[in-house]
C-alpha angles and dihedrals in degrees: 000000000000093000092059093051087045090054090043094052090043092053087044091055088045093058093046092058094046092048089049090046092051098048092048086049091052087051096047087051101062106028109120124160094191086252111176093230125066100245092031088113098042090093097047088043090052093048089044091054090045091054091049094045089053092053088066106032138009110258094208087072089075143339121297116205139178130211102211128190099259098047101055134064097229131037088227091071095058117112139075141297144178128211114199138159126236137171113242099201137023097251106258095082125021131013117342095200120087112254116235102238131184133204112196131178122177111182093155118233134269119253113259126237091251091053094047084051091055095047097047091047093047087052091050091051087059091059095049091267130120147203106219093158119034089197093083117038135127121240115205119132130112089325093311 
């Protein structure tokens, strides 16, 4: 009977970790402070993701990490994760050592306002236009 309770608590803890990781990843996905350079919002997005994660779970129970757009090869691998240890059983039956577990959520990252401006200006240069001033430009292109 204790084994079933132990497994149930482990599953519940796992769901809480996954939910906290997902919510932090959603936050990291959308934070934009209208900075004038493409990675200008990354630090604030990281702190907001950590704040959201801490609302659901104590980050001291493991290691919270972020794969930001500058540190990974492909944008599909941008997101957050959490490494933690947990015992699977109560010691009489099963493994006595804690297992290394990982929760990851890679939702990517929305392009920032500065990235959209760069893309639009680059496209305008191709058709003979220009972006001498990055103050006034129109952003309409597949959501960017």
